[in-house]
Structure formats: structure tokens, C-alpha cells
mmCIF file of C-alpha atoms and ligand atoms in Angstrom:
data_model
loop_
_atom_site.group_PDB
_atom_site.id
_atom_site.type_symbol
_atom_site.label_atom_id
_atom_site.label_comp_id
_atom_site.label_asym_id
_atom_site.label_seq_id
_atom_site.Cartn_x
_atom_site.Cartn_y
_atom_site.Cartn_z
ATOM 1 C CA UNK A 1 4.870 36.571 17.961
ATOM 2 C CA UNK A 2 1.964 36.084 20.292
ATOM 3 C CA UNK A 3 -0.306 35.655 17.309
ATOM 4 C CA UNK A 4 2.047 33.069 15.849
ATOM 5 C CA UNK A 5 2.105 31.097 19.124
ATOM 6 C CA UNK A 6 -1.652 31.174 19.276
ATOM 7 C CA UNK A 7 -1.837 29.810 15.737
ATOM 8 C CA UNK A 8 0.721 27.094 16.519
ATOM 9 C CA UNK A 9 -1.351 26.080 19.493
ATOM 10 C CA UNK A 10 -4.471 25.772 17.374
ATOM 11 C CA UNK A 11 -2.540 23.866 14.712
ATOM 12 C CA UNK A 12 -1.021 21.504 17.284
ATOM 13 C CA UNK A 13 -4.476 20.895 18.760
ATOM 14 C CA UNK A 14 -5.889 20.297 15.326
ATOM 15 C CA UNK A 15 -3.112 17.811 14.462
ATOM 16 C CA UNK A 16 -3.554 15.951 17.718
ATOM 17 C CA UNK A 17 -7.211 15.420 16.993
ATOM 18 C CA UNK A 18 -6.525 14.558 13.357
ATOM 19 C CA UNK A 19 -4.336 11.576 14.124
ATOM 20 C CA UNK A 20 -4.747 7.849 13.666
ATOM 21 C CA UNK A 21 -2.667 4.878 14.786
ATOM 22 C CA UNK A 22 -1.185 2.416 12.302
ATOM 23 C CA UNK A 23 -2.202 -1.167 13.113
ATOM 24 C CA UNK A 24 0.680 -3.567 13.914
ATOM 25 C CA UNK A 25 3.409 -0.893 14.258
ATOM 26 C CA UNK A 26 1.488 1.567 16.495
ATOM 27 C CA UNK A 27 2.934 4.621 14.711
ATOM 28 C CA UNK A 28 0.843 7.819 14.954
ATOM 29 C CA UNK A 29 -0.103 9.218 11.558
ATOM 30 C CA UNK A 30 -1.748 12.387 10.284
ATOM 31 C CA UNK A 31 -5.338 11.757 9.262
ATOM 32 C CA UNK A 32 -7.382 14.804 8.259
ATOM 33 C CA UNK A 33 -9.388 12.581 5.905
ATOM 34 C CA UNK A 34 -11.548 9.738 7.194
ATOM 35 C CA UNK A 35 -12.014 6.292 5.647
ATOM 36 C CA UNK A 36 -15.710 7.106 5.261
ATOM 37 C CA UNK A 37 -14.663 9.896 2.888
ATOM 38 C CA UNK A 38 -11.682 8.425 1.080
ATOM 39 C CA UNK A 39 -12.997 4.885 0.463
ATOM 40 C CA UNK A 40 -16.020 5.919 -1.665
ATOM 41 C CA UNK A 41 -13.752 8.288 -3.592
ATOM 42 C CA UNK A 42 -11.279 5.426 -4.168
ATOM 43 C CA UNK A 43 -14.048 3.163 -5.466
ATOM 44 C CA UNK A 44 -15.125 5.781 -8.021
ATOM 45 C CA UNK A 45 -11.525 6.364 -9.052
ATOM 46 C CA UNK A 46 -10.803 2.622 -9.330
ATOM 47 C CA UNK A 47 -13.837 2.047 -11.486
ATOM 48 C CA UNK A 48 -12.553 4.790 -13.785
ATOM 49 C CA UNK A 49 -9.030 3.288 -13.981
ATOM 50 C CA UNK A 50 -10.374 -0.184 -14.763
ATOM 51 C CA UNK A 51 -12.797 1.189 -17.363
ATOM 52 C CA UNK A 52 -10.024 3.057 -19.177
ATOM 53 C CA UNK A 53 -7.391 0.310 -18.890
ATOM 54 C CA UNK A 54 -6.995 -2.770 -21.021
ATOM 55 C CA UNK A 55 -7.267 -5.772 -18.726
ATOM 56 C CA UNK A 56 -4.916 -8.676 -19.387
ATOM 57 C CA UNK A 57 -6.377 -11.467 -21.505
ATOM 58 C CA UNK A 58 -3.968 -13.961 -19.936
ATOM 59 C CA UNK A 59 -6.500 -16.125 -18.089
ATOM 60 C CA UNK A 60 -3.920 -17.983 -16.028
ATOM 61 C CA UNK A 61 -2.141 -14.859 -14.729
ATOM 62 C CA UNK A 62 -5.442 -13.066 -14.103
ATOM 63 C CA UNK A 63 -6.718 -16.035 -12.101
ATOM 64 C CA UNK A 64 -3.452 -16.068 -10.148
ATOM 65 C CA UNK A 65 -3.816 -12.386 -9.196
ATOM 66 C CA UNK A 66 -7.383 -12.995 -8.006
ATOM 67 C CA UNK A 67 -6.420 -16.169 -6.109
ATOM 68 C CA UNK A 68 -3.448 -14.573 -4.329
ATOM 69 C CA UNK A 69 -5.554 -11.484 -3.622
ATOM 70 C CA UNK A 70 -8.332 -13.433 -2.004
ATOM 71 C CA UNK A 71 -5.885 -15.508 0.086
ATOM 72 C CA UNK A 72 -4.147 -12.319 1.280
ATOM 73 C CA UNK A 73 -7.557 -10.764 2.014
ATOM 74 C CA UNK A 74 -8.504 -13.730 4.238
ATOM 75 C CA UNK A 75 -5.117 -13.506 5.984
ATOM 76 C CA UNK A 76 -5.615 -9.781 6.633
ATOM 77 C CA UNK A 77 -9.104 -10.359 8.046
ATOM 78 C CA UNK A 78 -7.885 -13.193 10.256
ATOM 79 C CA UNK A 79 -4.890 -11.232 11.525
ATOM 80 C CA UNK A 80 -6.999 -8.099 12.092
ATOM 81 C CA UNK A 81 -9.484 -10.089 14.198
ATOM 82 C CA UNK A 82 -6.644 -11.702 16.148
ATOM 83 C CA UNK A 83 -4.895 -8.354 16.781
ATOM 84 C CA UNK A 84 -8.088 -6.355 17.371
ATOM 85 C CA UNK A 85 -7.909 -3.927 14.452
ATOM 86 C CA UNK A 86 -10.850 -5.150 12.351
ATOM 87 C CA UNK A 87 -12.230 -1.596 12.529
ATOM 88 C CA UNK A 88 -9.460 -0.515 10.149
ATOM 89 C CA UNK A 89 -11.076 -2.730 7.473
ATOM 90 C CA UNK A 90 -14.566 -1.260 7.790
ATOM 91 C CA UNK A 91 -15.940 -0.267 4.381
ATOM 92 C CA UNK A 92 -13.414 -2.398 2.442
ATOM 93 C CA UNK A 93 -14.694 -4.076 -0.707
ATOM 94 C CA UNK A 94 -11.792 -6.051 -2.136
ATOM 95 C CA UNK A 95 -11.112 -6.385 -5.837
ATOM 96 C CA UNK A 96 -8.065 -7.610 -7.753
ATOM 97 C CA UNK A 97 -7.323 -6.907 -11.417
ATOM 98 C CA UNK A 98 -4.406 -7.399 -13.802
ATOM 99 C CA UNK A 99 -3.880 -4.546 -16.282
ATOM 100 C CA UNK A 100 -2.215 -5.276 -19.619
ATOM 101 C CA UNK A 101 0.771 -2.899 -19.614
ATOM 102 C CA UNK A 102 4.211 -4.462 -19.977
ATOM 103 C CA UNK A 103 6.140 -1.219 -19.522
ATOM 104 C CA UNK A 104 4.670 -0.430 -16.093
ATOM 105 C CA UNK A 105 6.535 -2.280 -13.332
ATOM 106 C CA UNK A 106 3.978 -1.483 -10.681
ATOM 107 C CA UNK A 107 1.092 -2.619 -8.499
ATOM 108 C CA UNK A 108 -0.979 -0.693 -5.982
ATOM 109 C CA UNK A 109 -3.852 -1.016 -3.540
ATOM 110 C CA UNK A 110 -6.272 1.837 -2.941
ATOM 111 C CA UNK A 111 -7.904 2.643 0.395
ATOM 112 C CA UNK A 112 -10.769 0.148 0.635
ATOM 113 C CA UNK A 113 -8.884 -2.796 -0.911
ATOM 114 C CA UNK A 114 -8.994 -2.090 -4.648
ATOM 115 C CA UNK A 115 -5.890 -3.662 -6.158
ATOM 116 C CA UNK A 116 -4.281 -3.329 -9.584
ATOM 117 C CA UNK A 117 -1.269 -5.227 -10.900
ATOM 118 C CA UNK A 118 0.378 -4.300 -14.202
ATOM 119 C CA UNK A 119 1.710 -7.085 -16.445
ATOM 120 C CA UNK A 120 5.120 -5.338 -16.358
ATOM 121 C CA UNK A 121 5.731 -6.538 -12.807
ATOM 122 C CA UNK A 122 4.875 -10.187 -13.507
ATOM 123 C CA UNK A 123 8.342 -11.262 -14.792
ATOM 124 C CA UNK A 124 9.912 -9.909 -11.574
ATOM 125 C CA UNK A 125 7.285 -11.706 -9.463
ATOM 126 C CA UNK A 126 8.276 -14.835 -11.390
ATOM 127 C CA UNK A 127 5.697 -17.127 -9.734
ATOM 128 C CA UNK A 128 2.660 -17.163 -7.435
ATOM 129 C CA UNK A 129 4.734 -16.695 -4.273
ATOM 130 C CA UNK A 130 6.396 -13.661 -5.889
ATOM 131 C CA UNK A 131 2.941 -12.240 -6.611
ATOM 132 C CA UNK A 132 2.110 -12.809 -2.923
ATOM 133 C CA UNK A 133 5.178 -10.738 -1.889
ATOM 134 C CA UNK A 134 3.904 -7.766 -3.907
ATOM 135 C CA UNK A 135 0.243 -8.339 -2.952
ATOM 136 C CA UNK A 136 1.104 -8.524 0.765
ATOM 137 C CA UNK A 137 3.200 -5.369 0.490
ATOM 138 C CA UNK A 138 0.616 -3.312 -1.447
ATOM 139 C CA UNK A 139 -2.280 -4.448 0.723
ATOM 140 C CA UNK A 140 -0.175 -3.534 3.785
ATOM 141 C CA UNK A 141 0.103 0.047 2.443
ATOM 142 C CA UNK A 142 -3.713 0.173 2.347
ATOM 143 C CA UNK A 143 -4.288 -1.482 5.734
ATOM 144 C CA UNK A 144 -1.757 0.924 7.294
ATOM 145 C CA UNK A 145 -3.643 3.785 5.559
ATOM 146 C CA UNK A 146 -0.493 5.148 3.907
ATOM 147 C CA UNK A 147 -2.525 6.527 0.998
ATOM 148 C CA UNK A 148 -4.878 8.294 3.394
ATOM 149 C CA UNK A 149 -1.925 9.692 5.354
ATOM 150 C CA UNK A 150 -0.270 11.021 2.184
ATOM 151 C CA UNK A 151 -3.601 12.405 1.012
ATOM 152 C CA UNK A 152 -3.915 14.227 4.356
ATOM 153 C CA UNK A 153 -0.356 15.574 4.007
ATOM 154 C CA UNK A 154 -0.949 16.567 0.394
ATOM 155 C CA UNK A 155 -4.159 18.394 1.213
ATOM 156 C CA UNK A 156 -2.379 20.314 3.982
ATOM 157 C CA UNK A 157 0.495 21.218 1.661
ATOM 158 C CA UNK A 158 -1.377 21.933 -1.554
ATOM 159 C CA UNK A 159 -4.916 22.791 -0.591
ATOM 160 C CA UNK A 160 -4.644 24.175 2.946
ATOM 161 C CA UNK A 161 -6.465 22.493 5.803
ATOM 162 C CA UNK A 162 -9.736 22.024 3.915
ATOM 163 C CA UNK A 163 -11.783 18.858 4.221
ATOM 164 C CA UNK A 164 -11.920 16.336 1.414
ATOM 165 C CA UNK A 165 -15.447 17.435 0.645
ATOM 166 C CA UNK A 166 -14.343 21.065 0.296
ATOM 167 C CA UNK A 167 -11.323 20.029 -1.813
ATOM 168 C CA UNK A 168 -13.521 17.957 -4.135
ATOM 169 C CA UNK A 169 -15.951 20.834 -4.437
ATOM 170 C CA UNK A 170 -13.326 23.410 -5.362
ATOM 171 C CA UNK A 171 -10.861 21.297 -7.358
ATOM 172 C CA UNK A 172 -12.173 17.807 -8.211
ATOM 173 C CA UNK A 173 -9.498 16.981 -10.841
ATOM 174 C CA UNK A 174 -6.622 18.095 -8.622
ATOM 175 C CA UNK A 175 -8.037 16.171 -5.677
ATOM 176 C CA UNK A 176 -8.451 12.995 -7.759
ATOM 177 C CA UNK A 177 -4.871 13.360 -9.031
ATOM 178 C CA UNK A 178 -3.681 13.791 -5.459
ATOM 179 C CA UNK A 179 -5.388 10.527 -4.514
ATOM 180 C CA UNK A 180 -3.695 8.666 -7.388
ATOM 181 C CA UNK A 181 -0.314 10.112 -6.371
ATOM 182 C CA UNK A 182 -0.986 9.255 -2.747
ATOM 183 C CA UNK A 183 -1.431 5.557 -3.505
ATOM 184 C CA UNK A 184 1.577 5.459 -5.830
ATOM 185 C CA UNK A 185 -0.380 5.130 -9.092
ATOM 186 C CA UNK A 186 0.355 8.593 -10.482
ATOM 187 C CA UNK A 187 4.040 7.934 -11.035
ATOM 188 C CA UNK A 188 6.305 6.117 -13.440
ATOM 189 C CA UNK A 189 8.625 5.214 -10.591
ATOM 190 C CA UNK A 190 7.015 1.812 -10.222
ATOM 191 C CA UNK A 191 7.491 0.280 -6.817
ATOM 192 C CA UNK A 192 9.646 3.184 -5.592
ATOM 193 C CA UNK A 193 6.836 5.423 -4.535
ATOM 194 C CA UNK A 194 6.375 5.758 -0.817
ATOM 195 C CA UNK A 195 8.662 7.196 1.855
ATOM 196 C CA UNK A 196 11.196 5.131 3.746
ATOM 197 C CA UNK A 197 8.884 4.903 6.781
ATOM 198 C CA UNK A 198 5.956 3.729 4.663
ATOM 199 C CA UNK A 199 8.012 1.245 2.676
ATOM 200 C CA UNK A 200 9.560 -0.328 5.779
ATOM 201 C CA UNK A 201 6.165 -0.534 7.433
ATOM 202 C CA UNK A 202 4.589 -2.166 4.356
ATOM 203 C CA UNK A 203 7.473 -4.648 4.082
ATOM 204 C CA UNK A 204 7.105 -5.652 7.715
ATOM 205 C CA UNK A 205 3.304 -5.993 7.677
ATOM 206 C CA UNK A 206 3.211 -7.507 4.179
ATOM 207 C CA UNK A 207 5.570 -10.274 5.234
ATOM 208 C CA UNK A 208 3.141 -11.329 7.978
ATOM 209 C CA UNK A 209 0.149 -11.197 5.597
ATOM 210 C CA UNK A 210 1.810 -13.423 2.996
ATOM 211 C CA UNK A 211 2.979 -15.888 5.663
ATOM 212 C CA UNK A 212 -0.523 -16.227 7.141
ATOM 213 C CA UNK A 213 -1.902 -16.654 3.600
ATOM 214 C CA UNK A 214 0.331 -19.731 3.282
ATOM 215 C CA UNK A 215 3.088 -18.281 1.081
ATOM 216 C CA UNK A 216 6.695 -18.824 2.139
ATOM 217 C CA UNK A 217 7.960 -15.408 3.358
ATOM 218 C CA UNK A 218 11.509 -16.305 2.330
ATOM 219 C CA UNK A 219 10.459 -15.303 -1.178
ATOM 220 C CA UNK A 220 10.291 -11.611 -0.106
ATOM 221 C CA UNK A 221 14.014 -10.746 0.073
ATOM 222 C CA UNK A 222 14.479 -12.779 -3.132
ATOM 223 C CA UNK A 223 11.837 -10.674 -4.904
ATOM 224 C CA UNK A 224 13.634 -7.450 -3.917
ATOM 225 C CA UNK A 225 16.933 -8.903 -5.138
ATOM 226 C CA UNK A 226 15.328 -9.454 -8.537
ATOM 227 C CA UNK A 227 13.846 -5.942 -8.401
ATOM 228 C CA UNK A 228 17.276 -4.532 -7.588
ATOM 229 C CA UNK A 229 18.867 -6.438 -10.478
ATOM 230 C CA UNK A 230 16.057 -5.275 -12.779
ATOM 231 C CA UNK A 231 16.667 -1.613 -11.976
ATOM 232 C CA UNK A 232 20.434 -2.051 -12.253
ATOM 233 C CA UNK A 233 20.624 -1.462 -8.493
ATOM 234 C CA UNK A 234 19.728 2.193 -9.118
ATOM 235 C CA UNK A 235 16.922 4.215 -7.609
ATOM 236 C CA UNK A 236 15.958 7.408 -9.454
ATOM 237 C CA UNK A 237 18.075 10.274 -8.034
ATOM 238 C CA UNK A 238 15.258 12.265 -6.419
ATOM 239 C CA UNK A 239 14.269 9.260 -4.352
ATOM 240 C CA UNK A 240 17.716 8.318 -3.099
ATOM 241 C CA UNK A 241 17.457 10.216 0.167
ATOM 242 C CA UNK A 242 13.918 9.228 1.111
ATOM 243 C CA UNK A 243 13.610 5.716 -0.220
ATOM 244 C CA UNK A 244 15.209 2.682 1.423
ATOM 245 C CA UNK A 245 18.022 1.241 -0.680
ATOM 246 C CA UNK A 246 17.472 -2.277 -1.953
ATOM 247 C CA UNK A 247 20.292 -3.479 0.337
ATOM 248 C CA UNK A 248 18.716 -1.987 3.483
ATOM 249 C CA UNK A 249 15.339 -3.347 2.552
ATOM 250 C CA UNK A 250 16.665 -6.853 1.872
ATOM 251 C CA UNK A 251 18.617 -6.980 5.143
ATOM 252 C CA UNK A 252 15.583 -5.655 7.086
ATOM 253 C CA UNK A 253 13.372 -8.319 5.509
ATOM 254 C CA UNK A 254 15.894 -11.022 6.390
ATOM 255 C CA UNK A 255 15.878 -9.781 9.991
ATOM 256 C CA UNK A 256 12.068 -10.067 10.101
ATOM 257 C CA UNK A 257 11.964 -13.559 8.589
ATOM 258 C CA UNK A 258 12.066 -15.563 11.860
ATOM 259 C CA UNK A 259 8.847 -13.884 13.097
ATOM 260 C CA UNK A 260 7.172 -14.343 9.700
ATOM 261 C CA UNK A 261 8.270 -17.973 9.600
ATOM 262 C CA UNK A 262 6.398 -18.535 12.894
ATOM 263 C CA UNK A 263 3.187 -17.331 11.246
ATOM 264 C CA UNK A 264 3.919 -19.379 8.140
ATOM 265 C CA UNK A 265 4.333 -22.569 10.175
ATOM 266 C CA UNK A 266 1.310 -21.814 12.349
ATOM 267 C CA UNK A 267 -1.050 -21.362 9.397
ATOM 268 C CA UNK A 268 0.629 -23.698 6.908
ATOM 269 C CA UNK A 269 -1.786 -25.665 4.775
ATOM 270 C CA UNK A 270 -1.234 -29.388 4.757
HETATM 271 ZN ZN1 ZN B 1 5.618 0.112 -1.300
#
């Protein structure tokens, strides 16, 4: 028993040190992996994904993804400077690509700002403002380091407490797969990929990003209504307990609209 308590104490101490704070919401998150480690790994992984994928040859849609991406990027940088969390963006090197895959209703952003949209999500986005809803949301996952947090949790659960360097050394393929799962790319579940806490956080932060970028935040609940209709209102069974229902998410977004509208009006382009 004594031994167990001693171990718990060490573990608690370890976890306290290995914590980070999410910008905007202030939530404490597990962080056994640093950005200095995970961002270079993301870049390598992203390069691989883009090399193996077929990029869309739709010039208009591709240009739209890049335009929305760069407007959201500027909004994030502006907001980070204003709120004093520019440090969270250190090492970012933004990139936005559209992958030709109509059956994948998904988009993601890796640590470090590497974004991929799949053509399968474009009909649900419907227009540029719809793309901004998804872009704001995915970029918010990256800015809030949700991928890094899940990577840290996954390494604890699957690989023990080892560092990323050790994990890569002993099991590079497994570690790379863990990264893809951690950012929501290694799943067919589309947009239903993070926990309730992460999804709510990304919705809240993403709404602010899109508003500052000059996109009307009122499009966000509308996007999720279309998403809900598209999935027949059903989430896959294993996600029902951990994932926010479309109804909860839409009502939460509506509750956050007044604040987002303030940002939208403040930064509105004339
Ligand atoms: Zn999400």
C-alpha cells in the first residue's frame, strides 16, 4: 500500500509538471509531449498524406479553401496577440489543401497548422461561410492543442510514460498512427472524432475565429443542422456517450452567438 501511495505521489507530481493550459478557455490539459516535438512530426506526416493523396483539381474550391484558411490564420494571429497567447502558435507553418475524396466527410488540422479538407465535406459546407465554420473549428482544435493532448493520453495508455522520442524510436509506425488518430484523421467517423470537452471547446473558439475573419458566425449552427440532417440525426453508437449530440451542440452555439457577433461587428470588412 505504501509503495502504491509513493507511486501515486510520483505520478501526480509528474502529471502536474506535464500540464498545459488551453488558450481562451483556461482548461488544464495533459501535455507529456511538447510542441517542439510534435510539430516537426506533424509536418513530416502531413507531407506524406499530401504526397499519397489525390488533390482536388477543382480550382475554384481549392482557392476557396486556401482563401478561408489564410483569413482564419490572420484572425487567429490577431486574436492570439490580443489575448496574449501568441506563444501557443510558435513553430506553426500554415498550409491548406483540398483532397479529392467524395466519400470522406471530414477535415482536420494538425499541430502546427497543417490543414486538410476532403471534397466529401464540401456539399455540407455549401458555401464559403460554411467552409469558414469548419476551418474555424478544426483550427481551434489545433490552437487548443487537442491533438497533442490526445497524443499525450494515448502514449500514456498504449506506450507507457515514454517520451515521443522514445516512442518513435521503439515503434515509429504505431506512433505515427497514434498521431493521425489523435487529430481525427485515422477514422471514418468524419467530424465525430473528438471528445465532448474537445468538441465544445473547438466550437466555442472556432466561432470567435470565423467572426474575426469576417465570416458571419450565424452560419455555424446552420452548418451543424445540415450535418445532422446528412447523418440522419444519428451518431455512431460507440460515440453516443462521449460526443455532444447535434441538438446540444446547436443550442450551445446559439448561446455563444451574441459574443461572436460582437467580434464579427468589430472586425467587419466594409
Ligand atoms: Zn471537432
